[in-house]
PDB file of C-alpha atoms in Angstrom:
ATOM      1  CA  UNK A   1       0.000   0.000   0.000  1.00  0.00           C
ATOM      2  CA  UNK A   2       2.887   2.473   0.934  1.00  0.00           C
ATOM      3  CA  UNK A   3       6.416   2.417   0.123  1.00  0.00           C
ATOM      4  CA  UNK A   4       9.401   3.977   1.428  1.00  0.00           C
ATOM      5  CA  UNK A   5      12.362   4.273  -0.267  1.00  0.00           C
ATOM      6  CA  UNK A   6      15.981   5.807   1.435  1.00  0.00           C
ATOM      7  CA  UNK A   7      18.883   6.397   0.185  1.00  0.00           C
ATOM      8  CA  UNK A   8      22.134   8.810   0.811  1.00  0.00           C
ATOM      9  CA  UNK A   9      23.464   6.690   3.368  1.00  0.00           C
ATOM     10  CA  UNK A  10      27.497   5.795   3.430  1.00  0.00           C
ATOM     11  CA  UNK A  11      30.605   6.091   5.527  1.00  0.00           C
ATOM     12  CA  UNK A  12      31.941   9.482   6.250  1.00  0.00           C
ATOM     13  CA  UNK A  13      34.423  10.842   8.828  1.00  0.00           C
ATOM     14  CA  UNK A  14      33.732  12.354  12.286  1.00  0.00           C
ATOM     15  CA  UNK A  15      32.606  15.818  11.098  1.00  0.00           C
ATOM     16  CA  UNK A  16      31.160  15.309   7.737  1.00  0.00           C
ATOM     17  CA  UNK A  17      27.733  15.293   5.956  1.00  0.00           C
ATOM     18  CA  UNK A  18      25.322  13.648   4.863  1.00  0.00           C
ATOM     19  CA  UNK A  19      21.790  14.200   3.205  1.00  0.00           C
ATOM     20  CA  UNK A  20      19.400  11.622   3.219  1.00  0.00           C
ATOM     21  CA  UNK A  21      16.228  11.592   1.234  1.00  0.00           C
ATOM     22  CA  UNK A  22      12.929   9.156   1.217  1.00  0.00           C
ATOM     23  CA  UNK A  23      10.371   8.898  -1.374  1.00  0.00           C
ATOM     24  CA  UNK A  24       7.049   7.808  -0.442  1.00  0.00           C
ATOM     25  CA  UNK A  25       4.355   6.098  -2.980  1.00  0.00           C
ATOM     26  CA  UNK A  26       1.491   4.117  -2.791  1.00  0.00           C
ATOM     27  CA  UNK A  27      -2.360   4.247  -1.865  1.00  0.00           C
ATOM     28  CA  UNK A  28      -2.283   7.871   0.131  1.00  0.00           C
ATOM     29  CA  UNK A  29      -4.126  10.498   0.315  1.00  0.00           C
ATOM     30  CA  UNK A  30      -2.296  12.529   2.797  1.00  0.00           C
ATOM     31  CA  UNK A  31       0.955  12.323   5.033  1.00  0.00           C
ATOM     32  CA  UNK A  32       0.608  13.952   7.711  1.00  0.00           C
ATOM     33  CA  UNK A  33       3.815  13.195   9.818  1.00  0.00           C
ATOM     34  CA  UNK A  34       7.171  12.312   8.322  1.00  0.00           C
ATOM     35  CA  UNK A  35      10.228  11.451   9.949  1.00  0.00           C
ATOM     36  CA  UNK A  36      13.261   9.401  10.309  1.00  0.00           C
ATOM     37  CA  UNK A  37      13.910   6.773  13.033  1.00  0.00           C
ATOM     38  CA  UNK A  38      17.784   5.311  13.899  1.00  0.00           C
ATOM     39  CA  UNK A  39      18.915   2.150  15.462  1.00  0.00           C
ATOM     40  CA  UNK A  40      22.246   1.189  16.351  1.00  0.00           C
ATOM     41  CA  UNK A  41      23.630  -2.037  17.067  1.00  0.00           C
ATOM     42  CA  UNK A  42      22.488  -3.752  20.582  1.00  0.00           C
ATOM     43  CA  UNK A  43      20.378  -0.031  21.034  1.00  0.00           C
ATOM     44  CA  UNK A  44      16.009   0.436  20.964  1.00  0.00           C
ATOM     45  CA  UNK A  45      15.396   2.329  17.856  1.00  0.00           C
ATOM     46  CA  UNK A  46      15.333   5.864  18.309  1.00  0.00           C
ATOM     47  CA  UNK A  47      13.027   8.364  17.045  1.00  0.00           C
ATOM     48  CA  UNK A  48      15.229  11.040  15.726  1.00  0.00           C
ATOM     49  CA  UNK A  49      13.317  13.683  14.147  1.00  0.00           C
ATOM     50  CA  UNK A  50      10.141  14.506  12.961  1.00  0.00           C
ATOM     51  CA  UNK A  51       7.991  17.287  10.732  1.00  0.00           C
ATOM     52  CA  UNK A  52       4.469  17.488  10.350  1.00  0.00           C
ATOM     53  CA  UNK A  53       2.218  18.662   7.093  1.00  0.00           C
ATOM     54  CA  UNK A  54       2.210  22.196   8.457  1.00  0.00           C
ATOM     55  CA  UNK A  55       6.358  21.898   8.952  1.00  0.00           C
ATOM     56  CA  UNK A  56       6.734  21.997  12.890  1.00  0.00           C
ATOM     57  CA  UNK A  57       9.550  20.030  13.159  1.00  0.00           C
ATOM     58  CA  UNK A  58      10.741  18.364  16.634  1.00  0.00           C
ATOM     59  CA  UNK A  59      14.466  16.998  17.159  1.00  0.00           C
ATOM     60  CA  UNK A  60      15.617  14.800  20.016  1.00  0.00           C
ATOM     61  CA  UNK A  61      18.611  16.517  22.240  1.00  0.00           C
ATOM     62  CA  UNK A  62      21.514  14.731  20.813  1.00  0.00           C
ATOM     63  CA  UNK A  63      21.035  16.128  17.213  1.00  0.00           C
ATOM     64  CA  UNK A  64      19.981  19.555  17.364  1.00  0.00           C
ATOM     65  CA  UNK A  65      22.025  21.846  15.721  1.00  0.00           C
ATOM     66  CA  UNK A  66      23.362  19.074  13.654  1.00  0.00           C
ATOM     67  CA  UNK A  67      20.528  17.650  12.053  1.00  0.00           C
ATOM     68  CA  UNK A  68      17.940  19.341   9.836  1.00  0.00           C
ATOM     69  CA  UNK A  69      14.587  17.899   8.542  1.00  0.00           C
ATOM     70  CA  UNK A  70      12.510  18.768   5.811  1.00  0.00           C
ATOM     71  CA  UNK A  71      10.112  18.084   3.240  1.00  0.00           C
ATOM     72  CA  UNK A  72       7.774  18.291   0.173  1.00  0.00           C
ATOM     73  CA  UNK A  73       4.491  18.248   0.088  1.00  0.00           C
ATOM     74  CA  UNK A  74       3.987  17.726  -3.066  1.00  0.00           C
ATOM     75  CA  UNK A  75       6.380  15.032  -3.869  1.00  0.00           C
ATOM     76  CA  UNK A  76       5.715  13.124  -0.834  1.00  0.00           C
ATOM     77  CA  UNK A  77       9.631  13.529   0.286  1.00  0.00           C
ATOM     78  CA  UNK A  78      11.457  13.880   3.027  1.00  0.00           C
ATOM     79  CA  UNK A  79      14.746  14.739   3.830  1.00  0.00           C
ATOM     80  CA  UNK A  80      17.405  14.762   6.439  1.00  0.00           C
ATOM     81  CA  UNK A  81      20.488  16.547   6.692  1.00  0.00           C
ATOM     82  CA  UNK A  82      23.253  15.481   8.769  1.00  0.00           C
ATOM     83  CA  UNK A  83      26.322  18.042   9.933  1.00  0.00           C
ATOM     84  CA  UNK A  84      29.279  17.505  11.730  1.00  0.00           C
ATOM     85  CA  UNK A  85      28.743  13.828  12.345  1.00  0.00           C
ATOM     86  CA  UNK A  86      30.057  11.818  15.160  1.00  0.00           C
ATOM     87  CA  UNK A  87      30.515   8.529  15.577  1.00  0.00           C
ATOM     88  CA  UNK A  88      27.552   7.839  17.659  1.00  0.00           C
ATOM     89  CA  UNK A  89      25.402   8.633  15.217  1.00  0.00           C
ATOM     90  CA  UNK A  90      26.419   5.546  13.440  1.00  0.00           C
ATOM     91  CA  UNK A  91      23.239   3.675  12.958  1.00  0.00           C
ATOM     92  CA  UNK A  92      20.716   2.562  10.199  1.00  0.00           C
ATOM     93  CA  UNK A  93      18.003   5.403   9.399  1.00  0.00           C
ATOM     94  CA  UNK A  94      14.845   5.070   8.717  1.00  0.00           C
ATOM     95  CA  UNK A  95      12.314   6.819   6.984  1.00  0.00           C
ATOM     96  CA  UNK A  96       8.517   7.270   8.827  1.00  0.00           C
ATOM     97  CA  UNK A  97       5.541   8.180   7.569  1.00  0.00           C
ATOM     98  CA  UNK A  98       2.140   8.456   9.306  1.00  0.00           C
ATOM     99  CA  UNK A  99      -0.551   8.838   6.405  1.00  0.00           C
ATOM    100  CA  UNK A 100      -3.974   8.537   5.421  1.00  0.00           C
ATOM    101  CA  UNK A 101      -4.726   6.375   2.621  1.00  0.00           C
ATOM    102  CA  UNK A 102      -6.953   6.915  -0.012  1.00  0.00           C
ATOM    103  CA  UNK A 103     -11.000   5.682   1.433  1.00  0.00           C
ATOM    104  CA  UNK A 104     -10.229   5.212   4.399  1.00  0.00           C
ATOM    105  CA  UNK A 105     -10.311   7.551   7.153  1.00  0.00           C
ATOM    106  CA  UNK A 106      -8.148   6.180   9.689  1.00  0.00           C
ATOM    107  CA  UNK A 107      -4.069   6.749  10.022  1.00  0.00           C
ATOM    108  CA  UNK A 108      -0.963   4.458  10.014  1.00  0.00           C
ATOM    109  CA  UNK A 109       2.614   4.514  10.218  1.00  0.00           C
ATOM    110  CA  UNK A 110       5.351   2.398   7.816  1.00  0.00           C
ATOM    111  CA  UNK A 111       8.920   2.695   7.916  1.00  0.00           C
ATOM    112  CA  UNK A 112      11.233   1.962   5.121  1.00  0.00           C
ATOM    113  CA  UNK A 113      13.765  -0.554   5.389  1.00  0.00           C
ATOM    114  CA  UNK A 114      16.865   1.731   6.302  1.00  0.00           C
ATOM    115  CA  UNK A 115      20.011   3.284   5.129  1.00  0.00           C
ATOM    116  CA  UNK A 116      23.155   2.784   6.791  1.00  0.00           C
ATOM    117  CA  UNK A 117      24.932   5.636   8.312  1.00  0.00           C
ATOM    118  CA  UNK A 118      28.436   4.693   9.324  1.00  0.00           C
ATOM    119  CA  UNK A 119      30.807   7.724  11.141  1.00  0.00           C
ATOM    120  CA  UNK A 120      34.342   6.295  11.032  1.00  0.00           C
ATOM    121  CA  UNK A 121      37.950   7.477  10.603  1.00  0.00           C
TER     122      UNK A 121
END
């Protein structure tokens, strides 16, 4: 019904950047949350950040001022850029959406199937 698709993940150094995008299809009508999840080895996955329809966005401690979420509307995309990376943010990514689908009225959440982000000298 909905698909997520991720990419721009990879191995960078302590520091560097990263943008990752997601690209969501499928039966909806309307997303009303996106956002991207993490989860690193042996860890509970992690909600990360988040931005809703209207574009309030919400960040947890660790990455504000480092991370920066956005999206389009129109396309259905969602983005997340990553600054001066450190190795603790080493972890796979992954994209969130909570939508309504086309007839029917109630919402639900998917998550794509990741991108790895790997901080390493």
């Amino acid at each position: 019904q909905v698909q997520l698709v991720e990419s721009g993940g990879g191995l960078v150094q302590p520091g560097g950047s990263l943008r990752l995008s997601c690209a969501a299809s499928g039966n909806i009508f309307s997303i009303y949350t996106m956002g991207w999840y993490r989860q690193a080895p042996g860890k509970q996955r992690e909600l990360v950040a988040t931005i809703t329809s209207g574009g309030s966005t919400n960040y947890i401690d660790s990455v504000k001022g480092r991370f920066t979420i956005s999206r389009d509307n129109a396309k259905n995309t969602v983005d997340l850029q990553i600054n001066s990376l450190k190795s603790e943010d080493t972890a796979v990514y992954y994209c969130y959406v909570n939508c309504l689908l086309r007839l029917d009225r109630g919402l639900h959440d998917y998550w794509g199937q990741g991108t790895q982000v790997t901080v390493s000298s």
